[in-house]
XYZ file of N, CA and C in Angstrom:
657
model
N -16.464 -161.255 29.943
C -15.894 -159.960 30.331
C -16.589 -159.385 31.556
N -17.925 -159.542 31.621
C -18.663 -159.006 32.759
C -18.196 -159.645 34.064
N -17.970 -160.960 34.039
C -17.521 -161.635 35.259
C -16.109 -161.202 35.637
N -15.266 -160.949 34.637
C -13.919 -160.452 34.908
C -13.975 -159.074 35.551
N -14.928 -158.255 35.142
C -15.058 -156.912 35.700
C -15.361 -156.947 37.192
N -16.015 -158.019 37.643
C -16.339 -158.132 39.075
C -15.089 -158.149 39.945
N -13.957 -158.528 39.371
C -12.710 -158.572 40.137
C -12.284 -157.183 40.608
N -12.846 -156.141 40.004
C -12.481 -154.773 40.371
C -13.337 -154.231 41.518
N -14.239 -155.060 42.032
C -15.131 -154.641 43.114
C -14.696 -155.265 44.428
N -14.715 -154.452 45.483
C -14.476 -154.957 46.838
C -15.787 -154.981 47.604
N -15.882 -155.905 48.545
C -17.075 -156.008 49.368
C -17.333 -154.678 50.064
N -18.560 -154.189 49.964
C -18.930 -152.925 50.586
C -18.826 -151.718 49.676
N -18.367 -151.905 48.434
C -18.204 -150.790 47.499
C -19.551 -150.184 47.098
N -19.483 -148.910 46.748
C -20.584 -148.237 46.069
C -20.253 -148.253 44.585
N -21.153 -148.814 43.783
C -20.855 -149.126 42.384
C -21.809 -148.362 41.465
N -21.255 -147.659 40.480
C -22.067 -147.008 39.462
C -22.388 -147.985 38.345
N -23.637 -147.959 37.905
C -24.107 -148.875 36.863
C -24.458 -148.084 35.610
N -23.814 -148.419 34.491
C -24.049 -147.736 33.232
C -25.309 -148.227 32.543
N -25.449 -147.788 31.294
C -26.623 -148.103 30.487
C -26.165 -148.627 29.131
N -26.895 -149.603 28.590
C -26.548 -150.158 27.293
C -26.258 -151.642 27.391
N -25.880 -152.230 26.261
C -25.724 -153.683 26.179
C -24.622 -154.196 27.107
N -23.431 -153.589 27.043
C -22.322 -154.058 27.884
C -22.635 -153.858 29.361
N -23.240 -152.714 29.683
C -23.583 -152.434 31.075
C -24.645 -153.416 31.577
N -25.593 -153.770 30.714
C -26.629 -154.725 31.107
C -26.026 -156.087 31.429
N -25.082 -156.533 30.621
C -24.410 -157.812 30.900
C -23.686 -157.750 32.244
N -23.060 -156.599 32.516
C -22.371 -156.456 33.801
C -23.364 -156.482 34.958
N -24.476 -155.775 34.828
C -25.466 -155.728 35.908
C -25.989 -157.134 36.207
N -26.187 -157.930 35.168
C -26.652 -159.308 35.386
C -25.606 -160.125 36.148
N -24.330 -159.942 35.797
C -23.260 -160.641 36.519
C -23.179 -160.157 37.962
N -23.349 -158.844 38.159
C -23.320 -158.299 39.519
C -24.483 -158.842 40.338
N -25.646 -158.978 39.717
C -26.790 -159.533 40.422
C -26.526 -160.939 40.927
N -25.844 -161.752 40.124
C -25.485 -163.100 40.556
C -24.511 -163.058 41.729
N -23.562 -162.116 41.679
C -22.582 -161.992 42.765
C -23.255 -161.532 44.053
N -24.202 -160.619 43.938
C -24.940 -160.162 45.121
C -25.746 -161.311 45.713
N -26.357 -162.091 44.844
C -27.122 -163.245 45.322
C -26.224 -164.236 46.053
N -24.940 -164.291 45.636
C -23.979 -165.208 46.266
C -23.348 -164.616 47.520
N -23.680 -163.341 47.842
C -23.200 -162.780 49.101
C -22.393 -161.502 49.006
N -22.054 -161.040 47.808
C -21.313 -159.788 47.679
C -22.186 -158.627 48.145
N -21.617 -157.760 48.986
C -22.354 -156.612 49.498
C -21.927 -155.361 48.742
N -22.863 -154.756 48.035
C -22.615 -153.501 47.336
C -23.858 -152.633 47.432
N -23.659 -151.352 47.168
C -24.763 -150.427 46.932
C -24.527 -149.826 45.565
N -25.568 -149.728 44.752
C -25.395 -149.278 43.379
C -26.117 -147.961 43.125
N -25.521 -147.179 42.229
C -26.141 -145.949 41.727
C -26.316 -146.126 40.227
N -27.550 -145.977 39.749
C -27.847 -146.250 38.346
C -27.811 -144.973 37.508
N -27.468 -145.136 36.220
C -27.436 -144.014 35.297
C -28.733 -143.863 34.500
N -29.679 -144.784 34.672
C -30.924 -144.695 33.910
C -32.025 -145.468 34.616
N -33.249 -145.130 34.249
C -34.392 -145.846 34.803
C -34.405 -147.305 34.351
N -33.966 -147.554 33.122
C -33.929 -148.923 32.607
C -32.980 -149.785 33.423
N -31.769 -149.261 33.677
C -30.790 -150.018 34.471
C -31.265 -150.173 35.905
N -31.887 -149.140 36.458
C -32.393 -149.220 37.834
C -33.450 -150.313 37.957
N -34.314 -150.422 36.964
C -35.352 -151.450 37.000
C -34.737 -152.845 36.962
N -33.709 -153.028 36.130
C -33.050 -154.324 36.055
C -32.345 -154.646 37.368
N -31.639 -153.652 37.938
C -30.936 -153.875 39.206
C -31.915 -154.262 40.309
N -33.047 -153.603 40.365
C -34.064 -153.926 41.369
C -34.574 -155.349 41.177
N -34.807 -155.714 39.939
C -35.275 -157.076 39.622
C -34.269 -158.123 40.077
N -32.978 -157.790 40.013
C -31.921 -158.741 40.369
C -31.518 -158.677 41.842
N -32.166 -157.793 42.607
C -31.878 -157.724 44.035
C -30.654 -156.914 44.400
N -30.208 -156.032 43.511
C -29.059 -155.168 43.801
C -29.561 -153.929 44.526
N -29.067 -153.648 45.731
C -29.531 -152.471 46.472
C -29.141 -151.182 45.740
N -30.082 -150.246 45.652
C -29.849 -148.998 44.943
C -29.882 -147.810 45.888
N -29.119 -146.787 45.517
C -29.135 -145.508 46.228
C -29.053 -144.397 45.192
N -29.372 -143.177 45.620
C -29.226 -142.021 44.751
C -27.925 -141.302 45.074
N -27.546 -140.368 44.224
C -26.337 -139.581 44.495
C -26.472 -138.779 45.773
N -27.701 -138.412 46.142
C -27.931 -137.695 47.398
C -27.605 -138.563 48.612
N -27.710 -139.868 48.435
C -27.617 -140.784 49.570
C -26.232 -141.380 49.762
N -25.285 -141.075 48.869
C -23.927 -141.601 49.002
C -22.925 -140.439 48.985
N -21.796 -140.650 49.632
C -20.773 -139.603 49.674
C -19.836 -139.675 48.483
N -19.812 -140.828 47.820
C -18.911 -141.049 46.687
C -19.347 -142.326 45.976
N -18.761 -142.571 44.833
C -18.907 -143.860 44.150
C -17.512 -144.438 43.984
N -17.314 -145.675 44.394
C -15.986 -146.277 44.326
C -15.580 -146.583 42.892
N -16.476 -147.195 42.146
C -16.135 -147.602 40.785
C -17.418 -147.687 39.961
N -17.346 -147.178 38.732
C -18.477 -147.255 37.810
C -18.103 -148.110 36.616
N -19.049 -148.930 36.183
C -18.862 -149.798 35.018
C -19.859 -149.370 33.941
N -19.354 -149.148 32.739
C -20.211 -148.692 31.658
C -19.634 -149.149 30.328
N -20.413 -149.024 29.272
C -19.933 -149.306 27.932
C -19.518 -148.024 27.236
N -19.183 -148.116 25.957
C -18.845 -146.948 25.147
C -19.092 -147.282 23.689
N -19.280 -146.246 22.900
C -19.506 -146.422 21.469
C -18.233 -146.236 20.662
N -17.287 -145.477 21.193
C -15.960 -145.347 20.594
C -14.934 -145.209 21.721
N -13.775 -145.823 21.528
C -12.647 -145.685 22.456
C -11.403 -145.429 21.619
N -10.716 -144.314 21.881
C -9.504 -144.028 21.100
C -8.263 -144.504 21.863
N -7.077 -144.386 21.294
C -5.873 -144.909 21.960
C -5.555 -144.250 23.303
N -6.069 -143.045 23.542
C -5.862 -142.361 24.837
C -6.911 -142.780 25.864
N -7.834 -143.638 25.473
C -8.976 -144.078 26.270
C -10.000 -142.964 26.447
N -9.998 -141.967 25.561
C -11.110 -141.027 25.487
C -12.255 -141.705 24.754
N -13.478 -141.236 25.016
C -14.660 -141.973 24.591
C -15.680 -141.100 23.878
N -16.492 -141.744 23.051
C -17.799 -141.224 22.686
C -18.831 -142.207 23.213
N -19.824 -141.670 23.938
C -20.899 -142.460 24.507
C -22.226 -141.810 24.144
N -23.320 -142.498 24.448
C -24.618 -141.884 24.318
C -25.522 -142.466 23.258
N -25.070 -143.499 22.538
C -25.963 -144.105 21.555
C -27.187 -144.713 22.253
N -27.025 -145.050 23.540
C -28.148 -145.593 24.307
C -29.021 -144.529 24.943
N -28.604 -143.262 24.866
C -29.453 -142.160 25.301
C -29.287 -141.680 26.724
N -28.303 -142.200 27.459
C -28.155 -141.827 28.877
C -26.890 -141.017 29.137
N -26.372 -140.329 28.121
C -25.035 -139.748 28.218
C -24.851 -138.785 29.369
N -25.813 -137.904 29.640
C -25.613 -136.899 30.684
C -25.590 -137.551 32.063
N -26.533 -138.447 32.329
C -26.506 -139.133 33.624
C -25.262 -140.013 33.743
N -24.865 -140.628 32.646
C -23.634 -141.429 32.680
C -22.431 -140.561 33.011
N -22.383 -139.358 32.477
C -21.241 -138.480 32.740
C -21.248 -137.993 34.190
N -22.437 -137.711 34.721
C -22.538 -137.275 36.122
C -22.063 -138.380 37.060
N -22.515 -139.603 36.815
C -22.099 -140.724 37.669
C -20.603 -140.986 37.515
N -20.106 -140.917 36.281
C -18.673 -141.127 36.056
C -17.843 -140.078 36.787
N -18.293 -138.824 36.737
C -17.551 -137.751 37.394
C -17.611 -137.864 38.916
N -18.613 -138.582 39.415
C -18.747 -138.794 40.869
C -17.938 -139.986 41.357
N -17.280 -140.684 40.425
C -16.637 -141.964 40.737
C -15.132 -141.816 40.901
N -14.590 -142.613 41.785
C -13.138 -142.654 41.950
C -12.464 -143.371 40.788
N -13.220 -144.266 40.127
C -12.653 -145.004 39.001
C -13.759 -145.328 38.007
N -13.469 -145.146 36.722
C -14.411 -145.476 35.656
C -13.823 -146.594 34.813
N -14.534 -147.721 34.748
C -14.099 -148.876 33.977
C -15.076 -149.072 32.822
N -14.533 -149.136 31.608
C -15.335 -149.236 30.398
C -15.217 -150.646 29.829
N -16.363 -151.203 29.432
C -16.421 -152.560 28.890
C -16.855 -152.471 27.434
N -15.999 -152.915 26.519
C -16.324 -152.818 25.089
C -15.837 -154.052 24.337
N -16.438 -154.252 23.164
C -15.899 -155.198 22.208
C -14.827 -154.517 21.384
N -13.988 -155.311 20.738
C -12.869 -154.758 19.967
C -13.340 -153.850 18.836
N -14.578 -154.047 18.373
C -15.082 -153.232 17.264
C -15.305 -151.778 17.674
N -15.296 -151.482 18.978
C -15.497 -150.108 19.437
C -14.192 -149.306 19.493
N -13.058 -149.973 19.275
C -11.779 -149.262 19.269
C -11.621 -148.504 17.950
N -11.265 -147.222 18.047
C -11.108 -146.390 16.849
C -9.780 -145.645 16.937
N -9.182 -145.293 15.785
C -7.929 -144.540 15.822
C -8.125 -143.096 16.255
N -9.311 -142.531 15.928
C -9.624 -141.136 16.249
C -11.102 -141.052 16.618
N -11.423 -140.297 17.675
C -12.827 -140.125 18.015
C -13.577 -139.459 16.864
N -14.784 -139.932 16.641
C -15.579 -139.455 15.520
C -15.531 -140.378 14.329
N -14.759 -141.451 14.422
C -14.598 -142.363 13.287
C -15.905 -143.036 12.883
N -16.804 -143.237 13.834
C -18.098 -143.853 13.508
C -19.117 -142.825 13.029
N -18.759 -141.543 13.110
C -19.529 -140.504 12.440
C -20.696 -139.902 13.182
N -20.928 -140.301 14.443
C -22.075 -139.782 15.188
C -21.633 -139.334 16.581
N -22.039 -138.115 16.955
C -21.838 -137.618 18.322
C -23.198 -137.217 18.891
N -23.685 -137.912 19.925
C -24.941 -137.509 20.556
C -24.742 -136.251 21.413
N -25.715 -135.347 21.335
C -25.715 -134.120 22.130
C -27.095 -133.976 22.750
N -27.165 -133.875 24.074
C -28.451 -133.724 24.759
C -28.776 -132.244 24.884
N -30.018 -131.896 24.557
C -30.421 -130.488 24.566
C -31.769 -130.313 25.263
N -32.011 -129.097 25.758
C -33.320 -128.723 26.283
C -34.284 -128.575 25.103
N -35.480 -129.177 25.154
C -36.396 -129.107 24.011
C -36.685 -127.685 23.524
N -36.818 -126.733 24.433
C -37.099 -125.351 24.051
C -35.995 -124.777 23.164
N -34.761 -125.290 23.349
C -33.637 -124.760 22.587
C -33.405 -125.425 21.251
N -34.308 -126.320 20.827
C -34.072 -127.094 19.611
C -33.753 -126.236 18.382
N -34.548 -125.203 18.064
C -34.230 -124.436 16.849
C -32.845 -123.797 16.895
N -32.502 -123.180 18.034
C -31.190 -122.540 18.162
C -30.073 -123.572 18.133
N -30.229 -124.661 18.897
C -29.178 -125.677 18.960
C -28.935 -126.291 17.587
N -30.000 -126.572 16.871
C -29.845 -127.166 15.559
C -29.083 -126.213 14.626
N -29.410 -124.927 14.692
C -28.749 -123.940 13.833
C -27.278 -123.765 14.209
N -27.007 -123.629 15.506
C -25.631 -123.394 15.954
C -24.744 -124.621 15.727
N -25.281 -125.805 15.942
C -24.495 -127.016 15.723
C -24.191 -127.208 14.243
N -25.117 -126.820 13.393
C -24.854 -126.858 11.952
C -23.709 -125.916 11.598
N -23.688 -124.744 12.224
C -22.614 -123.777 11.992
C -21.263 -124.314 12.453
N -21.276 -125.209 13.444
C -20.031 -125.810 13.936
C -19.566 -126.982 13.067
N -20.314 -127.277 12.024
C -19.920 -128.351 11.113
C -20.623 -129.659 11.351
N -21.564 -129.667 12.307
C -22.345 -130.885 12.548
C -23.549 -130.910 11.611
N -24.110 -132.079 11.458
C -25.377 -132.217 10.758
C -26.337 -132.885 11.742
N -26.986 -132.058 12.594
C -27.772 -132.617 13.694
C -29.130 -133.140 13.240
N -29.514 -134.272 13.786
C -30.837 -134.854 13.540
C -31.444 -135.242 14.882
N -32.705 -134.896 15.070
C -33.388 -135.240 16.317
C -33.582 -136.745 16.381
N -33.091 -137.364 17.454
C -33.312 -138.802 17.624
C -34.796 -139.054 17.862
N -35.328 -140.086 17.228
C -36.748 -140.396 17.352
C -36.966 -141.799 17.905
N -38.136 -141.973 18.495
C -38.587 -143.282 18.979
C -40.069 -143.389 18.675
N -40.451 -144.376 17.894
C -41.844 -144.564 17.480
C -42.411 -143.311 16.816
N -41.586 -142.653 16.002
C -42.057 -141.503 15.242
C -42.111 -140.195 15.994
N -41.709 -140.216 17.268
C -41.691 -139.007 18.089
C -40.272 -138.761 18.593
N -39.946 -137.511 18.969
C -38.621 -137.268 19.531
C -38.348 -138.157 20.743
N -37.182 -138.797 20.743
C -36.751 -139.578 21.908
C -36.547 -138.625 23.077
N -37.076 -138.972 24.239
C -36.958 -138.135 25.432
C -36.100 -138.859 26.463
N -35.049 -138.200 26.934
C -34.154 -138.799 27.915
C -34.825 -138.854 29.284
N -34.185 -139.551 30.223
C -34.693 -139.595 31.592
C -34.703 -138.209 32.232
N -33.976 -137.262 31.643
C -33.954 -135.882 32.139
C -35.043 -135.023 31.488
N -35.835 -135.613 30.572
C -36.873 -134.864 29.892
C -36.365 -134.060 28.707
N -35.188 -134.405 28.211
C -34.561 -133.653 27.124
C -34.581 -134.423 25.809
N -34.180 -133.743 24.728
C -34.014 -134.356 23.415
C -32.537 -134.679 23.185
N -32.291 -135.549 22.211
C -30.920 -135.826 21.764
C -30.816 -135.479 20.288
N -29.795 -134.707 19.961
C -29.433 -134.474 18.569
C -28.274 -135.391 18.235
N -28.474 -136.291 17.287
C -27.378 -137.125 16.802
C -26.673 -136.343 15.696
N -25.462 -135.906 15.992
C -24.729 -135.017 15.093
C -23.777 -135.822 14.210
N -23.962 -135.698 12.919
C -23.021 -136.321 11.986
C -21.731 -135.512 11.996
N -20.619 -136.177 12.281
C -19.337 -135.497 12.395
C -18.264 -136.258 11.626
N -17.173 -135.567 11.365
C -15.970 -136.190 10.820
C -15.044 -136.510 11.979
N -14.012 -137.331 11.777
C -13.040 -137.593 12.842
C -12.509 -136.281 13.430
N -12.386 -136.251 14.763
C -12.084 -135.020 15.485
C -10.594 -134.888 15.766
N -9.988 -133.805 15.301
C -8.564 -133.560 15.568
C -8.347 -133.049 16.983
N -9.351 -132.353 17.556
C -9.244 -131.811 18.910
C -10.593 -131.977 19.600
N -10.882 -133.170 20.115
C -12.195 -133.429 20.708
C -12.533 -132.495 21.864
N -11.553 -132.169 22.698
C -11.828 -131.318 23.858
C -12.276 -129.929 23.422
N -11.606 -129.357 22.438
C -11.984 -128.038 21.957
C -13.355 -128.079 21.285
N -13.613 -129.143 20.551
C -14.904 -129.293 19.884
C -16.022 -129.371 20.915
N -15.783 -130.108 21.995
C -16.807 -130.203 23.036
C -17.073 -128.837 23.661
N -16.025 -128.078 23.936
C -16.222 -126.760 24.541
C -17.030 -125.856 23.629
N -16.802 -125.948 22.333
C -17.581 -125.138 21.386
C -19.059 -125.529 21.438
N -19.336 -126.821 21.520
C -20.722 -127.277 21.584
C -21.371 -126.844 22.895
N -20.655 -126.978 23.994
C -21.198 -126.602 25.305
C -21.469 -125.111 25.405
N -20.866 -124.320 24.532
C -21.114 -122.886 24.517
C -22.436 -122.504 23.881
N -23.144 -123.463 23.316
C -24.436 -123.189 22.681
C -25.529 -123.229 23.750
N -26.267 -122.136 23.961
C -27.354 -122.160 24.944
C -28.378 -123.241 24.613
N -28.739 -124.013 25.621
C -29.678 -125.117 25.425
C -29.022 -126.475 25.392
N -27.705 -126.519 25.150
C -26.988 -127.793 25.195
C -26.763 -128.182 26.651
N -27.142 -129.392 26.990
C -26.972 -129.901 28.353
C -25.657 -130.670 28.485
N -25.286 -131.429 27.460
C -24.054 -132.205 27.527
C -23.822 -132.932 26.220
N -22.595 -133.412 26.048
C -22.240 -134.150 24.835
C -21.809 -135.564 25.198
N -21.708 -136.402 24.179
C -21.241 -137.769 24.376
C -19.743 -137.909 24.420
N -19.010 -136.810 24.400
C -17.549 -136.872 24.532
C -17.166 -137.015 26.000
N -16.440 -138.075 26.311
C -15.936 -138.325 27.664
C -14.410 -138.258 27.577
N -13.871 -137.075 27.831
C -12.442 -136.825 27.665
C -11.732 -136.940 29.008
N -10.729 -137.812 29.084
C -9.940 -137.943 30.302
C -10.685 -138.554 31.474
N -11.739 -139.297 31.221
C -12.569 -139.822 32.309
C -12.347 -141.302 32.571
N -12.108 -142.108 31.531
C -11.950 -143.552 31.719
C -10.580 -143.872 32.297
N -10.555 -144.685 33.328
C -9.291 -145.128 33.934
C -8.831 -146.457 33.354
N -9.794 -147.337 33.076
C -9.490 -148.692 32.616
C -10.510 -149.083 31.551
N -10.050 -149.762 30.509
C -10.948 -150.277 29.482
C -10.686 -151.769 29.325
N -11.740 -152.561 29.472
C -11.660 -153.995 29.205
C -12.187 -154.232 27.793
N -11.365 -154.868 26.970
C -11.701 -155.062 25.561
C -11.844 -156.550 25.281
N -13.034 -156.948 24.817
C -13.262 -158.342 24.479
C -13.114 -158.542 22.978
N -12.260 -159.489 22.609
C -12.060 -159.840 21.207
C -12.165 -161.353 21.121
N -13.343 -161.846 20.717
C -13.572 -163.284 20.759
C -13.601 -163.769 22.192
N -12.760 -164.744 22.509
C -12.703 -165.273 23.876
C -11.642 -164.585 24.724
N -10.963 -163.595 24.159
C -9.862 -162.928 24.855
C -10.297 -161.562 25.369
N -9.939 -161.254 26.617
C -10.194 -159.939 27.184
C -8.870 -159.314 27.585
N -8.603 -158.122 27.055
C -7.393 -157.398 27.412
C -7.761 -156.183 28.249
N -6.819 -155.762 29.090
C -7.028 -154.622 29.984
C -6.120 -153.486 29.535
N -6.722 -152.322 29.274
C -5.965 -151.132 28.911
C -6.115 -150.113 30.029
N -5.003 -149.510 30.440
C -4.994 -148.523 31.511
C -4.642 -147.157 30.943
N -5.301 -146.122 31.476
C -4.977 -144.771 31.036
C -3.555 -144.415 31.455
N -2.844 -143.804 30.546
C -1.508 -143.292 30.830
C -1.586 -141.775 30.857
N -1.471 -141.194 32.050
C -1.537 -139.741 32.160
C -0.306 -139.120 31.518
N -0.518 -137.984 30.801
C 0.629 -137.328 30.149
C 1.599 -136.763 31.158
């Protein structure tokens, strides 16, 4: 699937690089293409991905240094029939959303197991928060019907590349994801959610040896 995704890149493109297992496979494929002569400049969504891209010889730039991003490749944790997403199990949701919003096209790479009938089917929505706001955010998110838990790493709160915490919110399937996101964003201290509504243009789905392409259909 990663090699198939390369077909969406033109020589000279500015390419956004996601974070997570699917994105890592893509970055490795892109590194091979760059070594073979493909010219690109990449913008990374995380320090981990940036380190891998540097190791593979992929030229990197920051958002300050580019006028746009032609296409971003990333994974997702849930994809519904409208191609709306839940992301953030890898912890880079806010930077991923910023890069996606800066892109002319967002292409998502997933296995068939990530397809869900309704967002929230896997039961977890990551929400990035400012550490100072933890008590308030935890209380307000509970009032919204979430059951928030601070994500941990080695017994300590997981800290994002932005210096923030993530609350993994236990949720039920969402009847109105956009409205739910707006309610969460109204809580002081919330930086962003893992809901990516109306952002993905194309989803490549791998099921065994078969890869299918799904395109967003605007209403």
